[in-house]
DNA sequence: AATGAATGAGCCTTCATTCAT
DNA sequence: AATGAATGAAGGCTCATTCAT
């Protein structure tokens, strides 16, 4: 009664014991379906029928565990959140490089769609909106702010720079690339953001921003 | 009472003269309803019934002018976009300040929702996606790139700066504030972006870069 | 203000004087459109919009002349009827051969569809049903009955033969081929009916049915 | 009165226990409604709403079992068809007499309408057309052709007779009476067809044709 | 606890018909 | 007399949710 969840399609016509939704693995299975669907079609076109079908459960069963579509979505989203581990490098740019890399590392194709679904669902369901803020924005922001604090301590931040925007900057750029430009975020993008924006931005300050590999301009690609 | 087969409905509830949709003012009226609705509920939950109701038209009438929901939306969006007139100030930061200010000037509460609806609709309808790129993103980007070209001509852009990201930067920050942080964009935000990010970013000055007149890349075209 | 109707599409963008529906040629033009449409899509899917579009008239104009879709259809059908000229040959089979040939001669692709439309429309509109009986069934039946009377006079009809069915026979076969088998009626079919059914049927009788070209069996094709 | 936002509708009007569509009897019930409706109004005016109403089911329920109107119609028609058991009498006329009697035996008033609906639906939906051919026309035709083969074996068919038309003949006459003449088919009609047409047609006897055992053409197969 | 089945309330789109010019 | 435009009433199909087993 727990066994490897085994979500394959290997002709499970009849001979599969029904796994209750109370089983954590089964739950995860459902969440996977939910997240995949959200990413694929967005919040509004996400239907309980689709979930039931793909998760090989009946809608009634789903409704027994989650009282509404909104709650199922929120619950799935909640579980999904992986808090980025706080990095600690020697300089703000490098801290950010790691932070962003860690953030993007967990991204699959679907997270791009999830991002959109999250924004879309926020309008319909305040709970989704809260989740968006708490789970997506805040942790990253906090990690970035911690890095900022360290940088400030080291005197890396020029006085003229708006610190709040500085923190938002990298995420804003990634978001724009993902949402508006339909791009899949890449490690190169991280480097371009750090070397092409953050480093120059911090240069004027006391700490006179040191930057590891400075690739002049454009879509630089430090080959090592 | 309760018999009566059909035929009641005391025509034209509020003494409103029938104004044809061909009338430009009436069209604008409908577009206003469409945009407001889009902003309120998003693309999927936007219904023709709602439009008809609010615009005091019949669905059939709407369908006479626009062959589908998608086309009505696209048409309304199209009409709505006012391309910001190309600013021309003495410095890149000031150019951008004007550009952003012009962009945000037309923003009402609803434009946040519109932005989201556009993103949402893009996934469902390729036509909406195309529109978003061509009519909404491109003009802004071009204006910003023109400003960049002039700045480059003046030697304002340090060589290390990633020019593409530089162009995206201000918009990305606005977008983030609007979409993710639920903020209404304000003139102060513009100033913070310009003074707290752009200016410091460009501080290195010409010396840090290369010769003043390098048209590097993009569709930049030095003023001749 | 009458001129050759000229129903071509030769770029009649603007420069075409509006021809009133009172003009007989214009009426015929409309009827042509109606009949073509009926044949193409049947009675139910026939729409006033389609008529208006193809006839380059406005629906309101059509409604001015014909108070309803049903009446337009009926009127068009009425005009369309060409009464088959009564033939007069030396024998019943030859009479029928001519009669059927004359009937089918006027058939175009569209008449097959019209036949169906007529049956379909009969259910909805009693007037169409009446038309069907009066205009389609009766004239043919009368011509055939006249031929039968002559044949009877000549002693061509064996006593055992059911005369009513004998009259219906050829039409029934044509109808079946057209409606049920989706075939376009051909001159060969007429010969097969006359030589392969009528002639043998009359053989036993006093007149001992003479038949011009007797092609043994199957889909005979008298080459001359 | 007139206030109340929603939620009235005193459930299940007539104390009808909810019987699932999976129940065969319930299915038959729905099919009865479908067939009756088709017969009454034809294919185009047949609506899912009407079916739902009369069958006391909800449209959504119907759509759960049948993915489209076309499929519901086809399914109902399919179930309805009872292939006439192959008769086997001593002579072709008697064989046909039985075949026709069996065919018409199941006919109710509504089958006339059904026939029309089938013809009508065939134009709109190829699936209906296929069904009509395969399920309705073919079985009859095959039974008739089998009878013909036996008759041929017995030397009943005069050589001059067009065998294909001979097979179609009785059905064509019935169809004409039913569809064009608005008659309800009666046992008398069968006798008139057999005695007044078939018998005289075959009177010439074997001598008029050729040797008794000529399997000429078609899918005829002399009884071993 | 899981599920097959049912359903009210829409949603997009179309059609015959009527107005106002 | 002709037409551009408007519209109530459907019609096919879908979705979140609830029953009954």
PDB file of C-alpha atoms (C1' of nucleotides) in Angstrom, chain A residues 18 20-21 58 60-61 64, chain E residues 1-7:
ATOM      1  CA  UNK A  18      -6.535   2.296  -5.913  1.00  0.00           C
ATOM      2  CA  UNK A  20      -5.920   6.800  -1.609  1.00  0.00           C
ATOM      3  CA  UNK A  21      -5.236  10.501  -1.828  1.00  0.00           C
ATOM      4  CA  UNK A  58     -12.290  10.737 -10.406  1.00  0.00           C
ATOM      5  CA  UNK A  60     -15.416  13.345  -7.000  1.00  0.00           C
ATOM      6  CA  UNK A  61     -12.323  12.005  -5.333  1.00  0.00           C
ATOM      7  CA  UNK A  64     -13.245  15.057  -1.439  1.00  0.00           C
TER       8      UNK A  64
ATOM      9  C1'  DA E   1     -12.632   6.496   0.833  1.00  0.00           C
ATOM     10  C1'  DA E   2     -13.182   6.290  -4.303  1.00  0.00           C
ATOM     11  C1'  DT E   3     -16.020   6.718  -8.190  1.00  0.00           C
ATOM     12  C1'  DG E   4     -19.497   6.756 -12.135  1.00  0.00           C
ATOM     13  C1'  DA E   5     -22.876   9.716 -13.303  1.00  0.00           C
ATOM     14  C1'  DA E   6     -25.682  13.890 -13.250  1.00  0.00           C
ATOM     15  C1'  DT E   7     -26.469  18.748 -13.769  1.00  0.00           C
TER      16       DT E   7
END
